[in-house]
CSV table of C-alpha atoms in Angstrom, one decimal:
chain,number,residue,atom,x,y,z
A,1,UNK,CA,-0.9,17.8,-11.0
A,2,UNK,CA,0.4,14.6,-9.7
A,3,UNK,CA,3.8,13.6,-8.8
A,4,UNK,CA,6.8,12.9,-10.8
A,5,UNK,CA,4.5,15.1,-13.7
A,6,UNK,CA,7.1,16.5,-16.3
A,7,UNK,CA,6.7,20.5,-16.2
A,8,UNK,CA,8.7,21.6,-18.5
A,9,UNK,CA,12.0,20.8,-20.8
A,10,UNK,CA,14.5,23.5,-21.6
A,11,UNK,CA,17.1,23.6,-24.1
A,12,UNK,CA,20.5,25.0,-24.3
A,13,UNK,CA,23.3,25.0,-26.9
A,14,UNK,CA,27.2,25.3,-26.6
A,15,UNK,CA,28.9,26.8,-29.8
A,16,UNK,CA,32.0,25.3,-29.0
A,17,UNK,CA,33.4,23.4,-32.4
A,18,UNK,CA,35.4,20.7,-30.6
A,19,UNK,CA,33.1,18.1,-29.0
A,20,UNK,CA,34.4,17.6,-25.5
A,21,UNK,CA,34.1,21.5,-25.2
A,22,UNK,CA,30.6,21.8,-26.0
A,23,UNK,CA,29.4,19.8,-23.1
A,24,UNK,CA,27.8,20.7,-20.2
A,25,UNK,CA,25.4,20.5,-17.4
A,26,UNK,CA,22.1,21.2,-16.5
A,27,UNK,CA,21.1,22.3,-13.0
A,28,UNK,CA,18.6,23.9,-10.9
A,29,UNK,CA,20.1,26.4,-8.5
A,30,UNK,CA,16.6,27.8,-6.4
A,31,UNK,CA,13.1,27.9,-6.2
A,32,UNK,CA,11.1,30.6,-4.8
A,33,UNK,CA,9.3,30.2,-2.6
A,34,UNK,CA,11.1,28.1,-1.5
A,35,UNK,CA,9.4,24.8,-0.9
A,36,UNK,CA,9.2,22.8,2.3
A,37,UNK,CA,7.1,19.2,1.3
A,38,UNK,CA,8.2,18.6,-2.1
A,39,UNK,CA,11.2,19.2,-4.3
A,40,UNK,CA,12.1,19.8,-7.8
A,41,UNK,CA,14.7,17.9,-10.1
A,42,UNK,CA,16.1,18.1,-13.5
A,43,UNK,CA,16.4,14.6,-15.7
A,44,UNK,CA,19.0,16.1,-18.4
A,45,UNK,CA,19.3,14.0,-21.9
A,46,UNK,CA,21.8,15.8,-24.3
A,47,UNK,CA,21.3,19.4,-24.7
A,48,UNK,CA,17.6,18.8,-22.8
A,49,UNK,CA,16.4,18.9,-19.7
A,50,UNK,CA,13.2,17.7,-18.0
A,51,UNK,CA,12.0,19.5,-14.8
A,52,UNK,CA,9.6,17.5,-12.7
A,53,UNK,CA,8.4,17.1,-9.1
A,54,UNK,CA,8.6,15.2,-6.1
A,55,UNK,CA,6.1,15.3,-2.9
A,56,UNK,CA,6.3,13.7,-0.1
A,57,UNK,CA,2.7,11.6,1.6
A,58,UNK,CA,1.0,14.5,2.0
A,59,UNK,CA,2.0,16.8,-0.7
A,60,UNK,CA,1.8,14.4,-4.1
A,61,UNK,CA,1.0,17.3,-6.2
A,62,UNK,CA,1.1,20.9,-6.8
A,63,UNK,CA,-1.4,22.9,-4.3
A,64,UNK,CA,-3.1,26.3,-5.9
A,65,UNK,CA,-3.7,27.4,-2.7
A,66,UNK,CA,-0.5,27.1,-1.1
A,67,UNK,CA,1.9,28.3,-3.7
A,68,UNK,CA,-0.1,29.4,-7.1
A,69,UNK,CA,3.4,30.1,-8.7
A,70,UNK,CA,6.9,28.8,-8.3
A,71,UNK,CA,9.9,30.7,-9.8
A,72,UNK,CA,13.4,28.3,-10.5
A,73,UNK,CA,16.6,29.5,-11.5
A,74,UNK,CA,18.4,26.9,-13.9
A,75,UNK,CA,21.7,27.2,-14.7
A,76,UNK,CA,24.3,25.9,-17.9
A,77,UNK,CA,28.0,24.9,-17.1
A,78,UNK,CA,30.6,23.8,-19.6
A,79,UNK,CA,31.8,19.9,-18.0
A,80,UNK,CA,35.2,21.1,-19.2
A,81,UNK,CA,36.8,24.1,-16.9
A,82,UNK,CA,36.6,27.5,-19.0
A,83,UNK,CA,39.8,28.5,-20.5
A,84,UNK,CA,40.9,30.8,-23.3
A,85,UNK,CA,44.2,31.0,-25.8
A,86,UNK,CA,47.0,34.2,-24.9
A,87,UNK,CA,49.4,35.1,-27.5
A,88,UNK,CA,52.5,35.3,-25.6
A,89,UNK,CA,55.2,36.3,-28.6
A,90,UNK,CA,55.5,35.7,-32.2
A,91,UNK,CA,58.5,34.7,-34.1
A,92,UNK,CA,60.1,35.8,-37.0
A,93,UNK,CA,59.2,32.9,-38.7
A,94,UNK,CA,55.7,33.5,-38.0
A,95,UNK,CA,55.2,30.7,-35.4
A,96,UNK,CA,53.3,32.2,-32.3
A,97,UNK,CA,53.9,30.7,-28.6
A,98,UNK,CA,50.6,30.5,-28.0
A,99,UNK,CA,49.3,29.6,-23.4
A,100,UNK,CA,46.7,28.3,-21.9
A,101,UNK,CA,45.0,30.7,-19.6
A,102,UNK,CA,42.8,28.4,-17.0
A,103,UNK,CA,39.9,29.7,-15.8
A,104,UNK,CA,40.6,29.7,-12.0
A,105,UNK,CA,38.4,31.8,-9.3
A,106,UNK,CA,40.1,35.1,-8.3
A,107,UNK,CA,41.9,35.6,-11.3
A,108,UNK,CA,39.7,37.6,-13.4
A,109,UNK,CA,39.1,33.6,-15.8
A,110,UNK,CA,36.4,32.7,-14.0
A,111,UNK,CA,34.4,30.0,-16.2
A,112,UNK,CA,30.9,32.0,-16.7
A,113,UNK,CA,27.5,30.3,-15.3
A,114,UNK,CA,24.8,31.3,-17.8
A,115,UNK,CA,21.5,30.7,-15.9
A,116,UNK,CA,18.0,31.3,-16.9
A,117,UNK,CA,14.3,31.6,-15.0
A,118,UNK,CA,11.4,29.3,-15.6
A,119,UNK,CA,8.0,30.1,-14.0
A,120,UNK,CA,5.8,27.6,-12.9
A,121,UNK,CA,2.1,28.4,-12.5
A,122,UNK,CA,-0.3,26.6,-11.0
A,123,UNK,CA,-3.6,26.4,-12.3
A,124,UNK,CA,-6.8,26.2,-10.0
A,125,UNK,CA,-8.8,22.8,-9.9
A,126,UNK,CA,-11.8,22.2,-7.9
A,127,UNK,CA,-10.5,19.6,-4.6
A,128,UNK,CA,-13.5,17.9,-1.7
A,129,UNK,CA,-13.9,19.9,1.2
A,130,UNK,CA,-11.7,18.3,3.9
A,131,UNK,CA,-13.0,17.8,7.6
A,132,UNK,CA,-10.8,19.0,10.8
A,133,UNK,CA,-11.9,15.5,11.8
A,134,UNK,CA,-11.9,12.4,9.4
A,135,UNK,CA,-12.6,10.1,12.3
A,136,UNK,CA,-14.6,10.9,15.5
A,137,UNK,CA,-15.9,7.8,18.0
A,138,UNK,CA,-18.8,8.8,20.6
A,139,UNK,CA,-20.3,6.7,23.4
A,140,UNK,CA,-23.7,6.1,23.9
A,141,UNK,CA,-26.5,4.0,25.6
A,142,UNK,CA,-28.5,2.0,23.2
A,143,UNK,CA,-32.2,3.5,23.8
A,144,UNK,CA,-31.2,6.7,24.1
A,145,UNK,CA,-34.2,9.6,22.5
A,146,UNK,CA,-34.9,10.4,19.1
A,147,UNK,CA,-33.3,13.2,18.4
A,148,UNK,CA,-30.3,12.7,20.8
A,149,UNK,CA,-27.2,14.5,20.2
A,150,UNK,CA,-24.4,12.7,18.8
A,151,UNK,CA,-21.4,14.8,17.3
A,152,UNK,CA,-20.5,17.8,15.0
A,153,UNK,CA,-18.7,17.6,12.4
A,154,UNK,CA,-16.8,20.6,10.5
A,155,UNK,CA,-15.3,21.1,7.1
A,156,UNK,CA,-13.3,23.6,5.2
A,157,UNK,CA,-12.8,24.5,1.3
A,158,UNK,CA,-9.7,25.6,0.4
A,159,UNK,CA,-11.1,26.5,-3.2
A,160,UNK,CA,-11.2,30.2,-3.8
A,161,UNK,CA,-14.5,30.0,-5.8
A,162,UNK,CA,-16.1,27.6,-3.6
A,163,UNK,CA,-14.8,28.2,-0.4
A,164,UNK,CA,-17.4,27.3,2.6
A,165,UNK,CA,-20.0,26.8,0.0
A,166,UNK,CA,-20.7,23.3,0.5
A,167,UNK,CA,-23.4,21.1,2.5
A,168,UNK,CA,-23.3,17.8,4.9
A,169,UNK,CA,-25.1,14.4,4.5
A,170,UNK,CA,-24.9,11.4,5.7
A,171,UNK,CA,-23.5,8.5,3.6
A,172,UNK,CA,-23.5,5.1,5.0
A,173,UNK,CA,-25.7,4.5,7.8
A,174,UNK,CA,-27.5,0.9,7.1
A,175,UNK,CA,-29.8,1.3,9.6
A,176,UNK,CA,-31.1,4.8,8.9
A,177,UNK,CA,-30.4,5.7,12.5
A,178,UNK,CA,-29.0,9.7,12.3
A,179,UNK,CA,-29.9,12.3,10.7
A,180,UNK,CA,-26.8,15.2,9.5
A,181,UNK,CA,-27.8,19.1,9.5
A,182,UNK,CA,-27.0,20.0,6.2
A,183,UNK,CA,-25.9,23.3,7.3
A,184,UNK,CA,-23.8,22.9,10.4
A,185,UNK,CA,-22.9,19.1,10.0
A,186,UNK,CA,-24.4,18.4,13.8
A,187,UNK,CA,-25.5,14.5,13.8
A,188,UNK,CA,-28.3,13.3,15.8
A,189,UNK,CA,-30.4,10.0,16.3
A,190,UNK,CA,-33.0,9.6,14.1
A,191,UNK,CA,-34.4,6.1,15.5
A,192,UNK,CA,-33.8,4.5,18.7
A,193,UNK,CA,-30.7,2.4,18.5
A,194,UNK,CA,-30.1,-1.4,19.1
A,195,UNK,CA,-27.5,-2.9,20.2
A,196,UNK,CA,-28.2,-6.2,19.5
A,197,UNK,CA,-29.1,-5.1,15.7
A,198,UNK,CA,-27.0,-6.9,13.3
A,199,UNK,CA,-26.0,-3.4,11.8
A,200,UNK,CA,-23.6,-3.4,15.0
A,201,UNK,CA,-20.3,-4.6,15.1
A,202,UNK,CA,-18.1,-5.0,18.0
A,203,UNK,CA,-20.7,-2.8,19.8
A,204,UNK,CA,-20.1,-0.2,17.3
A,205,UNK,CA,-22.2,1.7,14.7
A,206,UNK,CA,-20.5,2.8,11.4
A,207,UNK,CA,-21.9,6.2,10.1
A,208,UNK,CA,-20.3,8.2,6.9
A,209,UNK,CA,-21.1,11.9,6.8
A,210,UNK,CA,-20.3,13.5,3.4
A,211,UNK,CA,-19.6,17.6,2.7
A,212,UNK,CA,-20.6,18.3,-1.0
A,213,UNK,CA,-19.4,22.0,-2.3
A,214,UNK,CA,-21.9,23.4,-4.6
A,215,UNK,CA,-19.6,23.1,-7.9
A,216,UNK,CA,-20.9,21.0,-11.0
A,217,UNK,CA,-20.1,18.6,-10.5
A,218,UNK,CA,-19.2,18.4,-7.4
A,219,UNK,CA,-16.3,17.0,-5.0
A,220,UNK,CA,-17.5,15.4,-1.6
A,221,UNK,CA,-14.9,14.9,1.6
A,222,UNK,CA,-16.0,12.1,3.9
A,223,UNK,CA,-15.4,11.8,7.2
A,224,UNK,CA,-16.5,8.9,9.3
A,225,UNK,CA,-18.6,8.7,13.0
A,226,UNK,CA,-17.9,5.2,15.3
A,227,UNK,CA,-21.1,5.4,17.5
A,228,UNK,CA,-19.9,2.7,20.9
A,229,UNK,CA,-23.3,1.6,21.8
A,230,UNK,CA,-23.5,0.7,26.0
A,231,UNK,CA,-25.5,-2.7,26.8
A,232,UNK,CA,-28.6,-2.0,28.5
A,233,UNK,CA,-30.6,-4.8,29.8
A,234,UNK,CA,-33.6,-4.4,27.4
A,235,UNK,CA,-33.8,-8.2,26.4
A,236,UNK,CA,-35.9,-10.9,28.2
A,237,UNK,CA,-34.4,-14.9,28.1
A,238,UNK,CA,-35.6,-16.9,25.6
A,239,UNK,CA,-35.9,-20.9,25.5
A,240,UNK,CA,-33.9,-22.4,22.9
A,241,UNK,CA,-36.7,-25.2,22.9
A,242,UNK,CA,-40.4,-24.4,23.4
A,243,UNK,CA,-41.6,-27.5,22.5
A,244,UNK,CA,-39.8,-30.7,23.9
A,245,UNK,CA,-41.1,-34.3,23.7
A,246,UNK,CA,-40.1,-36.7,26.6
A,247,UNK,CA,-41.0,-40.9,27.3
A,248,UNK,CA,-42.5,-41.8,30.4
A,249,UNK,CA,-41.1,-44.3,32.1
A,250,UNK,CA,-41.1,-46.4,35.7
A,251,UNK,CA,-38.5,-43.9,37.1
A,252,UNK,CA,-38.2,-40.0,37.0
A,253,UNK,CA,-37.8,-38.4,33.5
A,254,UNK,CA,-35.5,-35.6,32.9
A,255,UNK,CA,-35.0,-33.3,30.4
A,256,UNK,CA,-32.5,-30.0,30.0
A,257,UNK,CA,-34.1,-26.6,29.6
A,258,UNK,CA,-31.5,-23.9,28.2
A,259,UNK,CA,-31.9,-20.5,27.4
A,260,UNK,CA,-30.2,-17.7,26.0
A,261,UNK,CA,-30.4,-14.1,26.4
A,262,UNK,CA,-29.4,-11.3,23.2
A,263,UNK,CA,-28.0,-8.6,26.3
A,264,UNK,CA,-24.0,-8.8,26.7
A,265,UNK,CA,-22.8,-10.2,30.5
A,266,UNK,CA,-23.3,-9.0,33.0
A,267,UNK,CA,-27.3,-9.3,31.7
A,268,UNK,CA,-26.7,-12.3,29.5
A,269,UNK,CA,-27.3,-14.8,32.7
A,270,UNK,CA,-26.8,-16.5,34.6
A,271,UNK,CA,-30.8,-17.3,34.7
A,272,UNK,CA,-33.4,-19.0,37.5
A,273,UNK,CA,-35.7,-21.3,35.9
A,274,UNK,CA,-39.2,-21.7,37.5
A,275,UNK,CA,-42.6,-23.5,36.7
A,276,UNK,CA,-46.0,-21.7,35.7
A,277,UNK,CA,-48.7,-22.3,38.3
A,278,UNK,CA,-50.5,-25.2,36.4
A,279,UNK,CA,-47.2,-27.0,36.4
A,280,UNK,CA,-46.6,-27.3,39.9
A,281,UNK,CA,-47.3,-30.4,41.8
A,282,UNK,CA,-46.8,-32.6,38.0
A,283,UNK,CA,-43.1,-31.2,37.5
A,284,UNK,CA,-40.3,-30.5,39.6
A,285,UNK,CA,-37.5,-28.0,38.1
A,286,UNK,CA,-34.0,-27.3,39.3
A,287,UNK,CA,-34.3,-23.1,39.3
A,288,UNK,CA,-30.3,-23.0,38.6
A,289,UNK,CA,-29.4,-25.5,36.2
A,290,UNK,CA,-33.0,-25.8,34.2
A,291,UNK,CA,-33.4,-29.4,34.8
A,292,UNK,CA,-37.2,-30.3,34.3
A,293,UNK,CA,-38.3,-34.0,36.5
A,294,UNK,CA,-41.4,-35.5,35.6
């Protein structure tokens, strides 16, 4: 049951003739147990009141498993102090003096608070298993083994009828990489990883890992895995030209050859550039800068 939820509405009834004596107030005194992360409150329209409730971030509705039933005490005071009529003589006419006896605490007048207990239960829904450990990062080299270990992750059911009854599996993982033990929620590789795939990110590999309880149907928790893949230098140069055309003329010709490299610095360059064997003696290159002389 979500916040701000109306509970319940009681009623109450003054049967005071005049009407600025049959008003009065609405109020809730306690709750038992009393309640630490949300708190109840009374919206009162004419002889009515509304009791709802109020959670704070973490606690927007009433929890079965915290507190299956809440007990408040709601009270009914008059707006107008209690006070009563004393007969202090009568004449012979027939004509009473007739005083006002206040009610003031400590004098036996006392005006009377007339309360009355509500009982709240809770009712028992099914709720996802939640993990110890929504987010966990791990640091790896790219290449490492099938089958390397990677994390473990661990849930728990707070549902009575499906408590610890639930299994793992992986959600997103776009590159099939890891495989999830259904049983124990331990993640492993299941390919080698890349960490010049475009899967990665910021040298980092998202991976969802879901625990599914076994109620129909049923409520999955998710918990997420950040996988901080280490550069190894597993990626020769490449030519960003393989084919160039050049014109001969009287004097030397020149032509830049570039490269590139898919391996983050410090494997990413800078490169030496050097001619095959049949080249030699025809074309002269600069190893450093990848100038090419004819």
């Amino acid at each position: 049951m979500l916040t701000g939820t109306a509970l319940v509405t009681v009623e109450a009834q003054d049967s005071d003739t005049l009407e600025a004596n049959h008003q009065f107030d609405l109020r809730i005194l306690s709750v038992t147990p009393k309640p630490s992360d949300l708190e109840f409150n009374l919206i009162q329209a004419s002889g009515t009141g509304t009791i709802r409730f109020k959670g704070c971030l973490d606690h927007e509705h009433l929890d079965y498993e915290e507190d299956s039933m809440k007990n408040l005490t709601i009270s009914a005071e008059n707006e107008i102090p209690y006070y009563s009529c004393k007969v202090q003589k009568r004449n012979i006419s027939g004509v009473s003096d007739v005083v006002k006896i206040e009610g003031e605490p400590g004098m036996g007048q006392v005006s009377p608070l007339f309360t009355r207990h509500v009982m709240v239960m809770v009712e028992d829904v099914n709720e996802p298993p939640i993990f110890t450990h929504s987010v966990k990062d791990v640091v790896v080299m790219e290449n490492v083994a099938v089958g390397h270990y990677l994390e473990t992750f661990t849930a728990r059911d707070l549902d009575t009828t499906s408590a610890n009854n639930f299994v793992y599996m992986k959600g997103e993982d776009p590159g099939d990489w890891v495989s999830v033990d259904s049983k124990i929620g331990k993640v492993t590789t299941a390919k080698i990883l890349d960490g010049e795939s475009p899967f990665v990110k910021d040298n980092a590999y998202k991976v969802t890992i879901h625990a599914a309880d076994s109620v129909v149907p049923p409520m999955t928790g998710t918990a997420t895995l950040n996988i901080h893949l280490k550069d190894e230098n597993d990626n020769t140069p490449s030519l960003d030209v393989n084919i160039m055309d050049m014109c001969q003329s009287a004097g030397p010709s020149l032509a830049n050859i570039t490269a590139f490299d898919l391996d983050e610095d410090p494997y990413s360059g800078p490169f030496n550039f050097k001619l095959h064997e049949d080249a030699k003696g025809k074309w002269r290159v600069d190893p450093n800068q990848g100038k090419d002389f004819f």
